[in-house]
């Protein structure tokens, strides 16, 4: 099979043996694979948890048809149209743990659209619902809302009954589109007064939940924008992995600050994350209320160009490889 692997010169297309599924795994004939920000680090040779390193096949999410299943798999069978998350999706075939495989929710959903969904759904349900403990009517702020996972976070918040949903982006063109994906208010974090706008929109209280993909210098402003007894969930660190932290403000507002990542999760934990996500969101997905825009499509052999497109950070939504 053809696959895109990590080489000393960046991502390269290679011929590899088709992987064999283990007892609890599913082998999928990949038709489309979604790009994620973590792929940039893996392509550069940096480990992403247990993934990465020279020779590793890139790709954290994909969609296609089930080719074969392990002896313990009963949830899907050969021929089923599925979406998956895991490792090795930039290839003609990939294997996923059975707990990270789901049938497409709609017979009319294409593989390109399906390939945009697995990482965003599981990541943001875990952040908004499980760790964010969102309650109906609460106000939510999504930092970095114009990314694929950010757009999904706003939609999940809406689907789970949030009140005001606020999204942020430094791009005026992207901010103008956040309302399509659930934002009742779009703010520019390049304006230092943005926490004051949050307080004004929430009658001085601040938001109950911040889903933060930026971190770095945004940290203390996030504290200012969060309500007493609010929660901040640290999903990403695109703005930096270290920054000053106002411990007194954190204590005064009694904020719960939670960090999340999939890199230290066990197989059982990830299965449970996906089970909870499907229990809460599958009806909304089937009804078409959860979706992500496709910003660009590339062929598998154009993976390096697709990653360059992501690195340029000018897209809105997801970038997808057709396989």
mmCIF file of C-alpha atoms in Angstrom:
data_model
loop_
_atom_site.group_PDB
_atom_site.id
_atom_site.type_symbol
_atom_site.label_atom_id
_atom_site.label_comp_id
_atom_site.label_asym_id
_atom_site.label_seq_id
_atom_site.Cartn_x
_atom_site.Cartn_y
_atom_site.Cartn_z
ATOM 1 C CA UNK A 1 0.000 0.000 0.000
ATOM 2 C CA UNK A 2 0.993 3.649 -0.385
ATOM 3 C CA UNK A 3 1.553 5.541 2.840
ATOM 4 C CA UNK A 4 2.995 8.890 3.937
ATOM 5 C CA UNK A 5 5.784 8.368 6.463
ATOM 6 C CA UNK A 6 8.168 10.489 8.489
ATOM 7 C CA UNK A 7 11.610 10.774 6.864
ATOM 8 C CA UNK A 8 14.699 12.879 7.506
ATOM 9 C CA UNK A 9 13.524 15.137 4.684
ATOM 10 C CA UNK A 10 9.948 15.495 5.932
ATOM 11 C CA UNK A 11 6.866 13.501 4.953
ATOM 12 C CA UNK A 12 7.417 11.108 2.051
ATOM 13 C CA UNK A 13 5.268 8.632 0.103
ATOM 14 C CA UNK A 14 6.417 5.031 0.486
ATOM 15 C CA UNK A 15 5.215 1.497 -0.321
ATOM 16 C CA UNK A 16 4.548 -0.491 2.863
ATOM 17 C CA UNK A 17 2.888 -3.807 3.725
ATOM 18 C CA UNK A 18 -0.814 -3.605 4.526
ATOM 19 C CA UNK A 19 -1.127 -3.718 8.335
ATOM 20 C CA UNK A 20 -2.853 -6.662 10.012
ATOM 21 C CA UNK A 21 -5.553 -5.989 12.606
ATOM 22 C CA UNK A 22 -5.012 -7.362 16.102
ATOM 23 C CA UNK A 23 -7.785 -9.158 17.996
ATOM 24 C CA UNK A 24 -9.463 -5.890 19.056
ATOM 25 C CA UNK A 25 -8.638 -3.872 15.923
ATOM 26 C CA UNK A 26 -10.321 -2.950 12.665
ATOM 27 C CA UNK A 27 -8.566 -2.730 9.289
ATOM 28 C CA UNK A 28 -10.007 0.035 7.104
ATOM 29 C CA UNK A 29 -9.556 0.810 3.426
ATOM 30 C CA UNK A 30 -8.950 4.535 3.817
ATOM 31 C CA UNK A 31 -10.791 6.899 1.458
ATOM 32 C CA UNK A 32 -10.046 10.213 3.168
ATOM 33 C CA UNK A 33 -7.863 11.393 6.060
ATOM 34 C CA UNK A 34 -8.175 14.586 8.085
ATOM 35 C CA UNK A 35 -5.198 16.773 8.986
ATOM 36 C CA UNK A 36 -4.603 17.916 12.559
ATOM 37 C CA UNK A 37 -2.186 20.399 14.082
ATOM 38 C CA UNK A 38 -0.330 17.572 15.861
ATOM 39 C CA UNK A 39 0.569 16.116 12.448
ATOM 40 C CA UNK A 40 2.952 19.030 11.897
ATOM 41 C CA UNK A 41 5.049 18.055 14.906
ATOM 42 C CA UNK A 42 4.996 14.356 14.021
ATOM 43 C CA UNK A 43 5.999 15.147 10.418
ATOM 44 C CA UNK A 44 8.948 17.133 11.788
ATOM 45 C CA UNK A 45 10.108 14.059 13.707
ATOM 46 C CA UNK A 46 8.727 14.926 17.144
ATOM 47 C CA UNK A 47 7.020 12.198 19.128
ATOM 48 C CA UNK A 48 3.336 12.654 19.943
ATOM 49 C CA UNK A 49 2.915 10.355 22.901
ATOM 50 C CA UNK A 50 3.627 6.849 21.608
ATOM 51 C CA UNK A 51 3.300 8.035 17.990
ATOM 52 C CA UNK A 52 5.923 9.436 15.685
ATOM 53 C CA UNK A 53 9.577 8.912 14.896
ATOM 54 C CA UNK A 54 11.331 7.962 11.677
ATOM 55 C CA UNK A 55 9.236 5.648 9.511
ATOM 56 C CA UNK A 56 5.974 6.355 11.331
ATOM 57 C CA UNK A 57 2.889 6.689 9.154
ATOM 58 C CA UNK A 58 1.228 10.065 9.643
ATOM 59 C CA UNK A 59 -2.477 10.674 10.241
ATOM 60 C CA UNK A 60 -4.693 10.736 13.339
ATOM 61 C CA UNK A 61 -8.159 10.368 11.755
ATOM 62 C CA UNK A 62 -9.665 8.844 8.639
ATOM 63 C CA UNK A 63 -12.790 7.392 7.017
ATOM 64 C CA UNK A 64 -13.362 4.471 4.680
ATOM 65 C CA UNK A 65 -14.706 0.922 4.440
ATOM 66 C CA UNK A 66 -13.965 -1.899 6.863
ATOM 67 C CA UNK A 67 -11.713 -4.451 5.187
ATOM 68 C CA UNK A 68 -11.272 -6.913 8.069
ATOM 69 C CA UNK A 69 -11.785 -7.149 11.830
ATOM 70 C CA UNK A 70 -10.058 -8.913 14.700
ATOM 71 C CA UNK A 71 -11.617 -11.859 16.494
ATOM 72 C CA UNK A 72 -12.900 -9.726 19.399
ATOM 73 C CA UNK A 73 -14.605 -7.089 17.226
ATOM 74 C CA UNK A 74 -18.395 -7.309 16.979
ATOM 75 C CA UNK A 75 -19.361 -3.637 16.540
ATOM 76 C CA UNK A 76 -18.570 -3.415 12.800
ATOM 77 C CA UNK A 77 -17.891 -5.795 9.939
ATOM 78 C CA UNK A 78 -16.390 -5.892 6.446
ATOM 79 C CA UNK A 79 -18.005 -3.417 4.081
ATOM 80 C CA UNK A 80 -19.245 -1.025 6.789
ATOM 81 C CA UNK A 81 -18.595 2.662 6.128
ATOM 82 C CA UNK A 82 -16.750 4.022 9.172
ATOM 83 C CA UNK A 83 -14.815 6.912 10.654
ATOM 84 C CA UNK A 84 -11.827 6.265 12.896
ATOM 85 C CA UNK A 85 -9.124 7.844 15.019
ATOM 86 C CA UNK A 86 -5.724 6.489 15.949
ATOM 87 C CA UNK A 87 -2.429 6.468 14.064
ATOM 88 C CA UNK A 88 -1.419 5.824 10.472
ATOM 89 C CA UNK A 89 -4.324 7.371 8.567
ATOM 90 C CA UNK A 90 -2.278 8.876 5.703
ATOM 91 C CA UNK A 91 -2.300 5.546 3.906
ATOM 92 C CA UNK A 92 -4.435 3.301 1.733
ATOM 93 C CA UNK A 93 -5.074 1.034 4.743
ATOM 94 C CA UNK A 94 -5.016 1.744 8.476
ATOM 95 C CA UNK A 95 -5.943 -0.066 11.682
ATOM 96 C CA UNK A 96 -7.826 1.391 14.632
ATOM 97 C CA UNK A 97 -8.858 0.100 18.018
ATOM 98 C CA UNK A 98 -12.488 -1.041 17.991
ATOM 99 C CA UNK A 99 -13.404 1.650 20.521
ATOM 100 C CA UNK A 100 -12.272 4.369 18.108
ATOM 101 C CA UNK A 101 -14.326 3.164 15.144
ATOM 102 C CA UNK A 102 -17.900 4.224 14.399
ATOM 103 C CA UNK A 103 -20.252 3.665 11.485
ATOM 104 C CA UNK A 104 -20.996 6.802 9.530
ATOM 105 C CA UNK A 105 -24.122 8.382 11.013
ATOM 106 C CA UNK A 106 -25.771 9.028 7.657
ATOM 107 C CA UNK A 107 -25.714 6.960 4.478
ATOM 108 C CA UNK A 108 -25.420 10.230 2.559
ATOM 109 C CA UNK A 109 -22.334 11.427 4.446
ATOM 110 C CA UNK A 110 -19.268 11.334 2.231
ATOM 111 C CA UNK A 111 -15.866 10.108 3.332
ATOM 112 C CA UNK A 112 -14.285 13.569 3.084
ATOM 113 C CA UNK A 113 -16.773 15.059 5.538
ATOM 114 C CA UNK A 114 -16.538 11.993 7.807
ATOM 115 C CA UNK A 115 -12.744 12.266 7.955
ATOM 116 C CA UNK A 116 -13.016 15.731 9.505
ATOM 117 C CA UNK A 117 -14.963 14.555 12.545
ATOM 118 C CA UNK A 118 -13.384 11.886 14.812
ATOM 119 C CA UNK A 119 -10.646 13.930 16.526
ATOM 120 C CA UNK A 120 -12.807 17.034 16.933
ATOM 121 C CA UNK A 121 -15.774 15.093 18.327
ATOM 122 C CA UNK A 122 -13.846 13.084 20.895
ATOM 123 C CA UNK A 123 -11.491 15.894 21.913
ATOM 124 C CA UNK A 124 -14.140 18.523 22.419
ATOM 125 C CA UNK A 125 -16.789 16.341 24.019
ATOM 126 C CA UNK A 126 -14.122 15.364 26.544
ATOM 127 C CA UNK A 127 -13.175 19.024 27.052
ATOM 128 C CA UNK A 128 -16.631 20.634 27.089
ATOM 129 C CA UNK A 129 -18.734 17.942 28.757
ATOM 130 C CA UNK A 130 -16.529 15.571 30.757
ATOM 131 C CA UNK A 131 -13.793 17.902 32.022
ATOM 132 C CA UNK A 132 -15.602 21.200 31.437
ATOM 133 C CA UNK A 133 -18.695 19.923 33.283
ATOM 134 C CA UNK A 134 -20.944 22.159 31.182
ATOM 135 C CA UNK A 135 -24.417 22.688 32.586
ATOM 136 C CA UNK A 136 -27.414 23.915 30.579
ATOM 137 C CA UNK A 137 -27.611 27.698 30.325
ATOM 138 C CA UNK A 138 -23.954 28.350 31.167
ATOM 139 C CA UNK A 139 -21.822 30.756 29.149
ATOM 140 C CA UNK A 140 -18.847 29.264 27.292
ATOM 141 C CA UNK A 141 -15.745 30.851 25.736
ATOM 142 C CA UNK A 142 -13.750 28.946 23.082
ATOM 143 C CA UNK A 143 -10.239 30.293 22.530
ATOM 144 C CA UNK A 144 -8.997 29.592 19.003
ATOM 145 C CA UNK A 145 -12.543 29.014 17.784
ATOM 146 C CA UNK A 146 -11.845 29.087 14.040
ATOM 147 C CA UNK A 147 -9.851 25.833 14.034
ATOM 148 C CA UNK A 148 -11.664 22.600 13.254
ATOM 149 C CA UNK A 149 -11.769 21.502 16.878
ATOM 150 C CA UNK A 150 -12.710 25.023 17.959
ATOM 151 C CA UNK A 151 -15.678 25.109 15.597
ATOM 152 C CA UNK A 152 -16.757 21.727 16.933
ATOM 153 C CA UNK A 153 -16.405 22.888 20.549
ATOM 154 C CA UNK A 154 -18.904 25.695 19.955
ATOM 155 C CA UNK A 155 -21.369 23.336 18.284
ATOM 156 C CA UNK A 156 -21.069 20.769 21.080
ATOM 157 C CA UNK A 157 -21.649 23.485 23.664
ATOM 158 C CA UNK A 158 -24.827 24.492 21.828
ATOM 159 C CA UNK A 159 -25.971 20.878 21.466
ATOM 160 C CA UNK A 160 -25.479 20.321 25.201
ATOM 161 C CA UNK A 161 -27.560 23.355 26.156
ATOM 162 C CA UNK A 162 -25.076 26.179 26.704
ATOM 163 C CA UNK A 163 -26.349 29.737 26.941
ATOM 164 C CA UNK A 164 -24.086 32.366 25.421
ATOM 165 C CA UNK A 165 -21.235 30.860 23.348
ATOM 166 C CA UNK A 166 -18.278 33.167 22.659
ATOM 167 C CA UNK A 167 -15.618 32.365 20.070
ATOM 168 C CA UNK A 168 -12.298 34.117 19.524
ATOM 169 C CA UNK A 169 -10.100 34.650 16.493
ATOM 170 C CA UNK A 170 -7.564 37.319 15.559
ATOM 171 C CA UNK A 171 -8.727 37.164 11.922
ATOM 172 C CA UNK A 172 -11.688 39.414 11.024
ATOM 173 C CA UNK A 173 -12.638 37.101 8.140
ATOM 174 C CA UNK A 174 -12.766 34.091 10.463
ATOM 175 C CA UNK A 175 -14.603 35.966 13.201
ATOM 176 C CA UNK A 176 -17.280 36.880 10.677
ATOM 177 C CA UNK A 177 -18.065 33.173 10.188
ATOM 178 C CA UNK A 178 -18.069 31.976 13.805
ATOM 179 C CA UNK A 179 -21.790 32.649 14.110
ATOM 180 C CA UNK A 180 -22.439 29.880 11.548
ATOM 181 C CA UNK A 181 -21.048 27.406 14.070
ATOM 182 C CA UNK A 182 -22.741 28.509 17.263
ATOM 183 C CA UNK A 183 -21.040 31.703 18.419
ATOM 184 C CA UNK A 184 -23.383 34.345 19.784
ATOM 185 C CA UNK A 185 -20.412 36.693 20.163
ATOM 186 C CA UNK A 186 -17.065 36.733 18.305
ATOM 187 C CA UNK A 187 -14.096 38.527 19.866
ATOM 188 C CA UNK A 188 -10.614 39.556 18.752
ATOM 189 C CA UNK A 189 -8.042 38.529 21.360
ATOM 190 C CA UNK A 190 -5.604 40.892 19.652
ATOM 191 C CA UNK A 191 -7.556 43.616 21.439
ATOM 192 C CA UNK A 192 -6.320 43.703 25.051
ATOM 193 C CA UNK A 193 -9.786 44.750 26.246
ATOM 194 C CA UNK A 194 -11.452 41.493 25.163
ATOM 195 C CA UNK A 195 -11.947 40.215 28.776
ATOM 196 C CA UNK A 196 -13.953 43.369 29.466
ATOM 197 C CA UNK A 197 -16.197 42.512 26.500
ATOM 198 C CA UNK A 198 -16.758 39.054 27.994
ATOM 199 C CA UNK A 199 -17.713 40.554 31.352
ATOM 200 C CA UNK A 200 -20.050 43.039 29.665
ATOM 201 C CA UNK A 201 -21.774 40.227 27.757
ATOM 202 C CA UNK A 202 -22.250 38.167 30.943
ATOM 203 C CA UNK A 203 -23.521 40.947 33.236
ATOM 204 C CA UNK A 204 -20.147 41.135 34.957
ATOM 205 C CA UNK A 205 -19.965 37.487 35.938
ATOM 206 C CA UNK A 206 -17.644 36.055 33.292
ATOM 207 C CA UNK A 207 -18.095 32.718 31.532
ATOM 208 C CA UNK A 208 -18.603 29.463 33.401
ATOM 209 C CA UNK A 209 -16.289 27.576 31.051
ATOM 210 C CA UNK A 210 -13.249 28.468 28.951
ATOM 211 C CA UNK A 211 -12.068 25.907 26.405
ATOM 212 C CA UNK A 212 -8.530 27.117 25.747
ATOM 213 C CA UNK A 213 -6.475 26.105 22.735
ATOM 214 C CA UNK A 214 -4.088 29.053 22.940
ATOM 215 C CA UNK A 215 -2.706 29.251 26.520
ATOM 216 C CA UNK A 216 0.632 31.089 26.736
ATOM 217 C CA UNK A 217 0.071 34.836 27.129
ATOM 218 C CA UNK A 218 -3.721 34.337 27.118
ATOM 219 C CA UNK A 219 -3.668 32.703 30.549
ATOM 220 C CA UNK A 220 -4.241 35.669 32.850
ATOM 221 C CA UNK A 221 -6.801 37.208 30.494
ATOM 222 C CA UNK A 222 -8.646 33.882 30.605
ATOM 223 C CA UNK A 223 -8.700 34.103 34.400
ATOM 224 C CA UNK A 224 -10.161 37.609 34.174
ATOM 225 C CA UNK A 225 -12.919 36.396 31.833
ATOM 226 C CA UNK A 226 -13.895 33.372 33.949
ATOM 227 C CA UNK A 227 -16.646 33.469 36.540
ATOM 228 C CA UNK A 228 -16.205 32.637 40.210
ATOM 229 C CA UNK A 229 -16.260 28.829 40.457
ATOM 230 C CA UNK A 230 -15.760 28.633 36.679
ATOM 231 C CA UNK A 231 -13.628 26.117 34.822
ATOM 232 C CA UNK A 232 -10.780 26.475 32.323
ATOM 233 C CA UNK A 233 -9.871 23.406 30.258
ATOM 234 C CA UNK A 234 -6.395 23.564 28.688
ATOM 235 C CA UNK A 235 -6.742 21.704 25.370
ATOM 236 C CA UNK A 236 -3.943 23.322 23.348
ATOM 237 C CA UNK A 237 -0.932 25.567 23.713
ATOM 238 C CA UNK A 238 -0.620 27.227 20.318
ATOM 239 C CA UNK A 239 0.325 30.527 21.965
ATOM 240 C CA UNK A 240 3.086 29.000 24.101
ATOM 241 C CA UNK A 241 3.682 26.338 26.733
ATOM 242 C CA UNK A 242 4.792 28.705 29.494
ATOM 243 C CA UNK A 243 3.663 32.158 30.643
ATOM 244 C CA UNK A 244 3.082 34.222 33.824
ATOM 245 C CA UNK A 245 0.181 32.994 35.950
ATOM 246 C CA UNK A 246 -1.796 35.203 38.348
ATOM 247 C CA UNK A 247 -2.169 32.814 41.269
ATOM 248 C CA UNK A 248 -4.045 35.363 43.369
ATOM 249 C CA UNK A 249 -6.700 35.944 40.704
ATOM 250 C CA UNK A 250 -6.973 32.179 40.227
ATOM 251 C CA UNK A 251 -7.589 31.747 43.943
ATOM 252 C CA UNK A 252 -9.947 34.734 44.275
ATOM 253 C CA UNK A 253 -12.186 33.419 41.512
ATOM 254 C CA UNK A 254 -11.837 29.822 42.753
ATOM 255 C CA UNK A 255 -11.327 28.577 39.216
ATOM 256 C CA UNK A 256 -10.830 24.891 38.416
ATOM 257 C CA UNK A 257 -7.994 24.677 35.867
ATOM 258 C CA UNK A 258 -7.811 21.313 34.086
ATOM 259 C CA UNK A 259 -5.260 20.089 31.553
ATOM 260 C CA UNK A 260 -6.206 17.417 29.001
ATOM 261 C CA UNK A 261 -4.320 15.421 26.376
ATOM 262 C CA UNK A 262 -4.704 12.056 24.655
ATOM 263 C CA UNK A 263 -0.977 11.338 24.853
ATOM 264 C CA UNK A 264 -1.195 9.834 28.346
ATOM 265 C CA UNK A 265 -4.565 8.065 28.001
ATOM 266 C CA UNK A 266 -4.892 4.311 28.140
ATOM 267 C CA UNK A 267 -6.784 2.341 25.479
ATOM 268 C CA UNK A 268 -9.616 1.878 27.974
ATOM 269 C CA UNK A 269 -9.806 5.617 28.701
ATOM 270 C CA UNK A 270 -10.011 6.511 25.019
ATOM 271 C CA UNK A 271 -12.709 3.902 24.472
ATOM 272 C CA UNK A 272 -14.727 5.464 27.281
ATOM 273 C CA UNK A 273 -14.234 8.976 25.851
ATOM 274 C CA UNK A 274 -15.638 7.794 22.526
ATOM 275 C CA UNK A 275 -18.493 5.892 24.164
ATOM 276 C CA UNK A 276 -19.577 8.998 26.076
ATOM 277 C CA UNK A 277 -19.264 11.169 22.993
ATOM 278 C CA UNK A 278 -21.431 8.869 20.904
ATOM 279 C CA UNK A 279 -24.040 8.608 23.670
ATOM 280 C CA UNK A 280 -24.395 12.396 23.852
ATOM 281 C CA UNK A 281 -23.797 13.547 20.289
ATOM 282 C CA UNK A 282 -24.737 10.892 17.744
ATOM 283 C CA UNK A 283 -28.343 12.019 17.435
ATOM 284 C CA UNK A 284 -27.162 15.585 16.743
ATOM 285 C CA UNK A 285 -24.636 14.287 14.215
ATOM 286 C CA UNK A 286 -27.278 12.228 12.428
ATOM 287 C CA UNK A 287 -29.545 15.285 12.352
ATOM 288 C CA UNK A 288 -26.812 17.331 10.680
ATOM 289 C CA UNK A 289 -26.355 19.735 13.589
ATOM 290 C CA UNK A 290 -22.630 18.970 13.969
ATOM 291 C CA UNK A 291 -20.449 19.601 10.942
ATOM 292 C CA UNK A 292 -17.108 21.033 9.917
ATOM 293 C CA UNK A 293 -16.273 22.982 6.760
ATOM 294 C CA UNK A 294 -13.655 21.525 4.434
ATOM 295 C CA UNK A 295 -11.144 24.263 3.672
ATOM 296 C CA UNK A 296 -9.044 22.329 1.159
ATOM 297 C CA UNK A 297 -8.576 18.866 -0.330
ATOM 298 C CA UNK A 298 -5.318 17.292 -1.482
ATOM 299 C CA UNK A 299 -4.351 13.909 -2.935
ATOM 300 C CA UNK A 300 -2.400 11.470 -0.750
ATOM 301 C CA UNK A 301 0.775 12.149 -2.725
ATOM 302 C CA UNK A 302 0.328 15.847 -1.961
ATOM 303 C CA UNK A 303 0.535 15.349 1.808
ATOM 304 C CA UNK A 304 3.605 17.587 2.151
ATOM 305 C CA UNK A 305 1.780 20.411 0.378
ATOM 306 C CA UNK A 306 -1.290 19.847 2.554
ATOM 307 C CA UNK A 307 0.825 20.132 5.698
ATOM 308 C CA UNK A 308 2.421 23.320 4.351
ATOM 309 C CA UNK A 309 -1.092 24.683 3.814
ATOM 310 C CA UNK A 310 -1.922 23.921 7.441
ATOM 311 C CA UNK A 311 1.346 25.447 8.661
ATOM 312 C CA UNK A 312 0.492 28.704 6.863
ATOM 313 C CA UNK A 313 -2.588 28.912 9.132
ATOM 314 C CA UNK A 314 -4.808 30.705 6.654
ATOM 315 C CA UNK A 315 -7.538 28.067 6.389
ATOM 316 C CA UNK A 316 -10.960 27.981 8.056
ATOM 317 C CA UNK A 317 -12.060 24.485 9.070
ATOM 318 C CA UNK A 318 -10.392 21.228 8.050
ATOM 319 C CA UNK A 319 -7.873 20.126 5.440
ATOM 320 C CA UNK A 320 -8.417 16.619 4.032
ATOM 321 C CA UNK A 321 -6.379 14.125 2.009
ATOM 322 C CA UNK A 322 -8.242 12.055 -0.583
ATOM 323 C CA UNK A 323 -6.817 8.535 -0.703
#
